[in-house]
Amino acid sequence: MDREPERKTLARRIAALEQDNQSLWKRIQALTEQNEALQDRGGRRAFDEMEEGIRSLEIQVTKALDNTSGLKPDMSSTAKRLSDISTQLASLNGKLDGKVGYAMLSIYAFGIVAVVMRNEIMAFLESLSVG
């Protein structure tokens, strides 16, 4: 039996696996170098401060959510109150349209004064025509 073709195939597979193995080792080394680059002198990672900042932002967002959690019911009750106020203002606007203006009020006042003081006015007019 001739096993030479099988040996060549196996040799090619082994060579391909060795190349894959070498490329994986190169990738592992590159990742290790990147990880070491993230370390600073104190042993802290370069992103630790960023993580603290993110943690602080998350706390602030949580507080903001807690502070604003009651706004939705308040806003709906405020909207209802505004609707009631709008209805009342429309009612007042209708009543104000029927009210007498200053010009008409002064004419009415002048008419009332003329009726009350008609005798005095007549006497004054007669004194002008006689004299």
Short mmCIF file of N, CA and C in Angstrom, two decimals:
data_model
loop_
_atom_site.label_atom_id
_atom_site.label_comp_id
_atom_site.label_asym_id
_atom_site.label_seq_id
_atom_site.Cartn_x
_atom_site.Cartn_y
_atom_site.Cartn_z
N MET A 1 0.82 -1.18 0.00
CA MET A 1 0.00 0.00 0.00
C MET A 1 0.87 1.24 0.00
N ASP A 2 0.39 2.19 -0.82
CA ASP A 2 1.14 3.43 -0.94
C ASP A 2 0.51 4.48 -0.04
N ARG A 3 1.22 4.85 1.01
CA ARG A 3 0.70 5.84 1.97
C ARG A 3 1.32 7.20 1.76
N GLU A 4 2.03 7.35 0.72
CA GLU A 4 2.71 8.62 0.45
C GLU A 4 1.73 9.79 0.30
N PRO A 5 0.61 9.68 -0.42
CA PRO A 5 -0.33 10.81 -0.53
C PRO A 5 -0.92 11.21 0.82
N GLU A 6 -1.18 10.22 1.65
CA GLU A 6 -1.72 10.54 2.98
C GLU A 6 -0.69 11.29 3.81
N ARG A 7 0.58 10.88 3.70
CA ARG A 7 1.64 11.55 4.45
C ARG A 7 1.79 12.99 3.98
N LYS A 8 1.70 13.23 2.69
CA LYS A 8 1.81 14.60 2.18
C LYS A 8 0.64 15.46 2.66
N THR A 9 -0.54 14.86 2.63
CA THR A 9 -1.73 15.59 3.10
C THR A 9 -1.58 15.93 4.58
N LEU A 10 -1.12 14.95 5.36
CA LEU A 10 -0.92 15.19 6.79
C LEU A 10 0.16 16.23 7.01
N ALA A 11 1.21 16.18 6.22
CA ALA A 11 2.29 17.16 6.36
C ALA A 11 1.78 18.56 6.06
N ARG A 12 0.93 18.69 5.03
CA ARG A 12 0.35 20.01 4.71
C ARG A 12 -0.56 20.50 5.83
N ARG A 13 -1.34 19.60 6.38
CA ARG A 13 -2.22 19.98 7.49
C ARG A 13 -1.41 20.42 8.70
N ILE A 14 -0.34 19.68 8.97
CA ILE A 14 0.52 20.03 10.11
C ILE A 14 1.16 21.39 9.88
N ALA A 15 1.61 21.64 8.67
CA ALA A 15 2.22 22.95 8.35
C ALA A 15 1.20 24.06 8.51
N ALA A 16 -0.04 23.82 8.05
CA ALA A 16 -1.09 24.83 8.18
C ALA A 16 -1.41 25.08 9.65
N LEU A 17 -1.46 24.02 10.44
CA LEU A 17 -1.73 24.17 11.88
C LEU A 17 -0.61 24.93 12.57
N GLU A 18 0.65 24.65 12.16
CA GLU A 18 1.77 25.38 12.75
C GLU A 18 1.69 26.87 12.41
N GLN A 19 1.28 27.19 11.19
CA GLN A 19 1.12 28.61 10.82
C GLN A 19 0.00 29.25 11.64
N ASP A 20 -1.12 28.53 11.78
CA ASP A 20 -2.22 29.05 12.60
C ASP A 20 -1.76 29.25 14.04
N ASN A 21 -0.97 28.28 14.54
CA ASN A 21 -0.45 28.36 15.89
C ASN A 21 0.45 29.59 16.05
N GLN A 22 1.32 29.82 15.07
CA GLN A 22 2.21 30.98 15.13
C GLN A 22 1.42 32.29 15.08
N SER A 23 0.40 32.34 14.21
CA SER A 23 -0.39 33.57 14.13
C SER A 23 -1.18 33.80 15.43
N LEU A 24 -1.64 32.70 16.04
CA LEU A 24 -2.33 32.85 17.33
C LEU A 24 -1.38 33.35 18.40
N TRP A 25 -0.13 32.83 18.43
CA TRP A 25 0.84 33.29 19.41
C TRP A 25 1.18 34.77 19.19
N LYS A 26 1.30 35.18 17.93
CA LYS A 26 1.56 36.59 17.65
C LYS A 26 0.40 37.46 18.14
N ARG A 27 -0.80 36.97 17.94
CA ARG A 27 -1.97 37.74 18.41
C ARG A 27 -2.00 37.81 19.93
N ILE A 28 -1.68 36.70 20.59
CA ILE A 28 -1.63 36.69 22.06
C ILE A 28 -0.58 37.66 22.55
N GLN A 29 0.59 37.68 21.90
CA GLN A 29 1.65 38.61 22.29
C GLN A 29 1.21 40.06 22.10
N ALA A 30 0.53 40.33 21.00
CA ALA A 30 0.06 41.70 20.74
C ALA A 30 -0.95 42.12 21.80
N LEU A 31 -1.86 41.22 22.16
CA LEU A 31 -2.84 41.54 23.21
C LEU A 31 -2.17 41.72 24.56
N THR A 32 -1.15 40.91 24.84
CA THR A 32 -0.40 41.06 26.09
C THR A 32 0.30 42.40 26.13
N GLU A 33 0.89 42.81 25.01
CA GLU A 33 1.55 44.12 24.95
C GLU A 33 0.54 45.25 25.15
N GLN A 34 -0.63 45.12 24.54
CA GLN A 34 -1.67 46.15 24.72
C GLN A 34 -2.11 46.22 26.18
N ASN A 35 -2.24 45.05 26.81
CA ASN A 35 -2.63 45.02 28.21
C ASN A 35 -1.56 45.67 29.08
N GLU A 36 -0.29 45.39 28.79
CA GLU A 36 0.79 45.99 29.56
C GLU A 36 0.85 47.49 29.33
N ALA A 37 0.51 47.94 28.12
CA ALA A 37 0.51 49.37 27.83
C ALA A 37 -0.56 50.10 28.63
N LEU A 38 -1.61 49.38 29.00
CA LEU A 38 -2.68 50.00 29.78
C LEU A 38 -2.32 50.12 31.26
N GLN A 39 -1.25 49.45 31.68
CA GLN A 39 -0.83 49.53 33.07
C GLN A 39 0.01 50.80 33.26
N ASP A 40 -0.24 51.54 34.35
CA ASP A 40 0.64 52.68 34.62
C ASP A 40 1.57 52.32 35.77
N ARG A 41 2.35 53.27 36.22
CA ARG A 41 3.41 52.97 37.21
C ARG A 41 2.87 52.41 38.51
N GLY A 42 1.70 52.89 38.93
CA GLY A 42 1.15 52.45 40.21
C GLY A 42 0.43 51.12 40.12
N GLY A 43 0.44 50.50 38.98
CA GLY A 43 -0.25 49.24 38.84
C GLY A 43 -1.71 49.40 38.49
N ARG A 44 -2.15 50.66 38.41
CA ARG A 44 -3.54 50.90 38.05
C ARG A 44 -3.65 50.92 36.54
N ARG A 45 -4.76 50.50 36.05
CA ARG A 45 -4.98 50.54 34.61
C ARG A 45 -5.33 51.96 34.19
N ALA A 46 -5.00 52.28 32.96
CA ALA A 46 -5.23 53.64 32.45
C ALA A 46 -6.72 53.97 32.40
N PHE A 47 -7.58 52.96 32.31
CA PHE A 47 -9.01 53.23 32.21
C PHE A 47 -9.71 53.27 33.57
N ASP A 48 -8.96 53.06 34.67
CA ASP A 48 -9.58 53.08 35.99
C ASP A 48 -10.24 54.41 36.29
N GLU A 49 -9.57 55.52 35.93
CA GLU A 49 -10.16 56.83 36.17
C GLU A 49 -11.42 57.01 35.34
N MET A 50 -11.40 56.51 34.12
CA MET A 50 -12.58 56.61 33.27
C MET A 50 -13.73 55.80 33.87
N GLU A 51 -13.40 54.64 34.41
CA GLU A 51 -14.43 53.81 35.02
C GLU A 51 -15.02 54.51 36.24
N GLU A 52 -14.18 55.21 37.00
CA GLU A 52 -14.69 55.98 38.15
C GLU A 52 -15.61 57.09 37.67
N GLY A 53 -15.23 57.75 36.57
CA GLY A 53 -16.07 58.80 36.01
C GLY A 53 -17.40 58.25 35.53
N ILE A 54 -17.36 57.10 34.89
CA ILE A 54 -18.60 56.47 34.43
C ILE A 54 -19.46 56.07 35.61
N ARG A 55 -18.84 55.54 36.65
CA ARG A 55 -19.58 55.16 37.85
C ARG A 55 -20.24 56.39 38.47
N SER A 56 -19.52 57.52 38.50
CA SER A 56 -20.07 58.76 39.02
C SER A 56 -21.26 59.22 38.18
N LEU A 57 -21.12 59.13 36.86
CA LEU A 57 -22.23 59.51 35.98
C LEU A 57 -23.44 58.61 36.19
N GLU A 58 -23.20 57.32 36.38
CA GLU A 58 -24.31 56.41 36.63
C GLU A 58 -25.03 56.77 37.93
N ILE A 59 -24.28 57.16 38.95
CA ILE A 59 -24.89 57.57 40.22
C ILE A 59 -25.72 58.83 40.00
N GLN A 60 -25.18 59.79 39.23
CA GLN A 60 -25.92 61.02 38.96
C GLN A 60 -27.20 60.74 38.18
N VAL A 61 -27.13 59.83 37.22
CA VAL A 61 -28.33 59.48 36.46
C VAL A 61 -29.36 58.82 37.36
N THR A 62 -28.90 57.95 38.26
CA THR A 62 -29.82 57.31 39.20
C THR A 62 -30.50 58.34 40.08
N LYS A 63 -29.73 59.31 40.58
CA LYS A 63 -30.31 60.37 41.40
C LYS A 63 -31.30 61.20 40.60
N ALA A 64 -30.96 61.51 39.35
CA ALA A 64 -31.87 62.29 38.50
C ALA A 64 -33.17 61.52 38.27
N LEU A 65 -33.06 60.22 38.05
CA LEU A 65 -34.27 59.41 37.86
C LEU A 65 -35.11 59.38 39.12
N ASP A 66 -34.45 59.29 40.29
CA ASP A 66 -35.18 59.31 41.55
C ASP A 66 -35.88 60.65 41.74
N ASN A 67 -35.18 61.75 41.41
CA ASN A 67 -35.75 63.08 41.59
C ASN A 67 -36.91 63.34 40.64
N THR A 68 -36.87 62.76 39.46
CA THR A 68 -37.90 63.04 38.46
C THR A 68 -38.97 61.96 38.39
N SER A 69 -38.88 60.95 39.24
CA SER A 69 -39.84 59.85 39.15
C SER A 69 -41.26 60.31 39.48
N GLY A 70 -41.42 61.31 40.33
CA GLY A 70 -42.75 61.78 40.69
C GLY A 70 -43.30 62.85 39.76
N LEU A 71 -42.55 63.21 38.73
CA LEU A 71 -43.00 64.28 37.85
C LEU A 71 -44.19 63.90 36.99
N LYS A 72 -44.28 62.66 36.58
CA LYS A 72 -45.36 62.27 35.67
C LYS A 72 -46.73 62.46 36.31
N PRO A 73 -46.97 61.97 37.54
CA PRO A 73 -48.28 62.23 38.14
C PRO A 73 -48.51 63.73 38.39
N ASP A 74 -47.44 64.43 38.79
CA ASP A 74 -47.57 65.88 39.00
C ASP A 74 -47.93 66.59 37.71
N MET A 75 -47.31 66.19 36.62
CA MET A 75 -47.59 66.83 35.34
C MET A 75 -49.02 66.56 34.89
N SER A 76 -49.52 65.35 35.13
CA SER A 76 -50.90 65.06 34.71
C SER A 76 -51.88 65.85 35.56
N SER A 77 -51.61 66.00 36.86
CA SER A 77 -52.51 66.81 37.68
C SER A 77 -52.40 68.28 37.31
N THR A 78 -51.20 68.73 36.95
CA THR A 78 -51.03 70.12 36.50
C THR A 78 -51.77 70.34 35.19
N ALA A 79 -51.73 69.38 34.29
CA ALA A 79 -52.46 69.49 33.02
C ALA A 79 -53.96 69.58 33.27
N LYS A 80 -54.46 68.80 34.25
CA LYS A 80 -55.89 68.87 34.57
C LYS A 80 -56.24 70.23 35.14
N ARG A 81 -55.37 70.75 36.03
CA ARG A 81 -55.63 72.08 36.59
C ARG A 81 -55.60 73.14 35.51
N LEU A 82 -54.66 73.05 34.59
CA LEU A 82 -54.59 74.02 33.49
C LEU A 82 -55.82 73.93 32.61
N SER A 83 -56.34 72.74 32.41
CA SER A 83 -57.57 72.58 31.63
C SER A 83 -58.74 73.26 32.35
N ASP A 84 -58.81 73.07 33.68
CA ASP A 84 -59.87 73.72 34.45
C ASP A 84 -59.73 75.24 34.39
N ILE A 85 -58.50 75.73 34.52
CA ILE A 85 -58.26 77.17 34.45
C ILE A 85 -58.62 77.70 33.07
N SER A 86 -58.30 76.95 32.03
CA SER A 86 -58.63 77.37 30.67
C SER A 86 -60.14 77.49 30.50
N THR A 87 -60.89 76.54 31.07
CA THR A 87 -62.35 76.60 31.00
C THR A 87 -62.87 77.83 31.74
N GLN A 88 -62.31 78.10 32.92
CA GLN A 88 -62.75 79.26 33.69
C GLN A 88 -62.41 80.56 32.97
N LEU A 89 -61.23 80.63 32.35
CA LEU A 89 -60.86 81.83 31.61
C LEU A 89 -61.77 82.05 30.41
N ALA A 90 -62.16 80.99 29.75
CA ALA A 90 -63.10 81.12 28.62
C ALA A 90 -64.44 81.65 29.12
N SER A 91 -64.87 81.17 30.28
CA SER A 91 -66.13 81.65 30.86
C SER A 91 -66.03 83.13 31.21
N LEU A 92 -64.89 83.52 31.82
CA LEU A 92 -64.70 84.94 32.16
C LEU A 92 -64.62 85.81 30.91
N ASN A 93 -63.98 85.31 29.88
CA ASN A 93 -63.88 86.06 28.63
C ASN A 93 -65.27 86.32 28.05
N GLY A 94 -66.14 85.32 28.11
CA GLY A 94 -67.52 85.51 27.64
C GLY A 94 -68.26 86.54 28.46
N LYS A 95 -68.03 86.53 29.76
CA LYS A 95 -68.69 87.53 30.62
C LYS A 95 -68.14 88.92 30.37
N LEU A 96 -66.83 89.02 30.13
CA LEU A 96 -66.23 90.34 29.90
C LEU A 96 -66.70 90.95 28.58
N ASP A 97 -66.97 90.10 27.59
CA ASP A 97 -67.46 90.63 26.32
C ASP A 97 -68.81 91.31 26.50
N GLY A 98 -69.60 90.89 27.47
CA GLY A 98 -70.91 91.49 27.71
C GLY A 98 -70.86 92.71 28.62
N LYS A 99 -69.70 93.01 29.17
CA LYS A 99 -69.59 94.16 30.09
C LYS A 99 -69.54 95.46 29.31
N VAL A 100 -69.92 96.54 30.01
CA VAL A 100 -69.96 97.87 29.42
C VAL A 100 -68.55 98.46 29.41
N GLY A 101 -68.17 99.12 28.31
CA GLY A 101 -66.86 99.76 28.22
C GLY A 101 -66.87 101.12 28.89
N TYR A 102 -65.67 101.72 28.98
CA TYR A 102 -65.56 103.03 29.64
C TYR A 102 -66.34 104.11 28.91
N ALA A 103 -66.36 104.08 27.61
CA ALA A 103 -67.08 105.11 26.84
C ALA A 103 -68.57 105.05 27.15
N MET A 104 -69.13 103.85 27.12
CA MET A 104 -70.56 103.71 27.43
C MET A 104 -70.83 104.05 28.88
N LEU A 105 -69.92 103.70 29.76
CA LEU A 105 -70.10 104.00 31.18
C LEU A 105 -70.12 105.51 31.40
N SER A 106 -69.25 106.24 30.72
CA SER A 106 -69.25 107.70 30.89
C SER A 106 -70.52 108.32 30.31
N ILE A 107 -71.04 107.77 29.20
CA ILE A 107 -72.31 108.28 28.65
C ILE A 107 -73.45 108.00 29.61
N TYR A 108 -73.48 106.81 30.19
CA TYR A 108 -74.51 106.49 31.18
C TYR A 108 -74.42 107.41 32.38
N ALA A 109 -73.19 107.63 32.86
CA ALA A 109 -73.00 108.52 34.02
C ALA A 109 -73.47 109.93 33.69
N PHE A 110 -73.12 110.42 32.50
CA PHE A 110 -73.55 111.76 32.08
C PHE A 110 -75.08 111.82 32.00
N GLY A 111 -75.72 110.77 31.51
CA GLY A 111 -77.18 110.72 31.44
C GLY A 111 -77.81 110.74 32.81
N ILE A 112 -77.25 109.99 33.76
CA ILE A 112 -77.79 109.97 35.12
C ILE A 112 -77.65 111.33 35.77
N VAL A 113 -76.48 111.95 35.58
CA VAL A 113 -76.25 113.29 36.14
C VAL A 113 -77.24 114.27 35.53
N ALA A 114 -77.49 114.15 34.24
CA ALA A 114 -78.42 115.06 33.56
C ALA A 114 -79.83 114.89 34.10
N VAL A 115 -80.24 113.64 34.37
CA VAL A 115 -81.59 113.41 34.90
C VAL A 115 -81.69 113.94 36.32
N VAL A 116 -80.69 113.68 37.14
CA VAL A 116 -80.73 114.13 38.54
C VAL A 116 -80.68 115.65 38.63
N MET A 117 -79.88 116.26 37.81
CA MET A 117 -79.68 117.71 37.91
C MET A 117 -80.46 118.47 36.82
N ARG A 118 -81.55 117.89 36.33
CA ARG A 118 -82.27 118.52 35.23
C ARG A 118 -82.80 119.91 35.59
N ASN A 119 -83.27 120.06 36.81
CA ASN A 119 -83.78 121.37 37.22
C ASN A 119 -82.66 122.40 37.24
N GLU A 120 -81.51 122.06 37.77
CA GLU A 120 -80.39 122.98 37.82
C GLU A 120 -79.90 123.33 36.42
N ILE A 121 -79.88 122.33 35.54
CA ILE A 121 -79.43 122.56 34.16
C ILE A 121 -80.41 123.50 33.44
N MET A 122 -81.70 123.27 33.64
CA MET A 122 -82.71 124.13 33.01
C MET A 122 -82.58 125.56 33.52
N ALA A 123 -82.37 125.71 34.81
CA ALA A 123 -82.22 127.06 35.38
C ALA A 123 -80.98 127.73 34.81
N PHE A 124 -79.91 126.99 34.65
CA PHE A 124 -78.68 127.56 34.10
C PHE A 124 -78.90 128.01 32.66
N LEU A 125 -79.56 127.16 31.86
CA LEU A 125 -79.80 127.51 30.47
C LEU A 125 -80.74 128.72 30.34
N GLU A 126 -81.73 128.83 31.24
CA GLU A 126 -82.64 129.99 31.22
C GLU A 126 -81.90 131.26 31.59
N SER A 127 -80.96 131.13 32.52
CA SER A 127 -80.20 132.33 32.92
C SER A 127 -79.30 132.80 31.78
N LEU A 128 -78.85 131.90 30.95
CA LEU A 128 -78.03 132.29 29.81
C LEU A 128 -78.87 133.00 28.74
N SER A 129 -80.08 132.52 28.54
CA SER A 129 -80.91 133.12 27.50
C SER A 129 -81.54 134.43 27.97
N VAL A 130 -81.77 134.62 29.25
CA VAL A 130 -82.38 135.84 29.77
C VAL A 130 -81.34 136.96 29.83
N GLY A 131 -80.19 136.64 30.22
CA GLY A 131 -79.22 137.64 30.54
C GLY A 131 -78.45 138.22 29.50
#
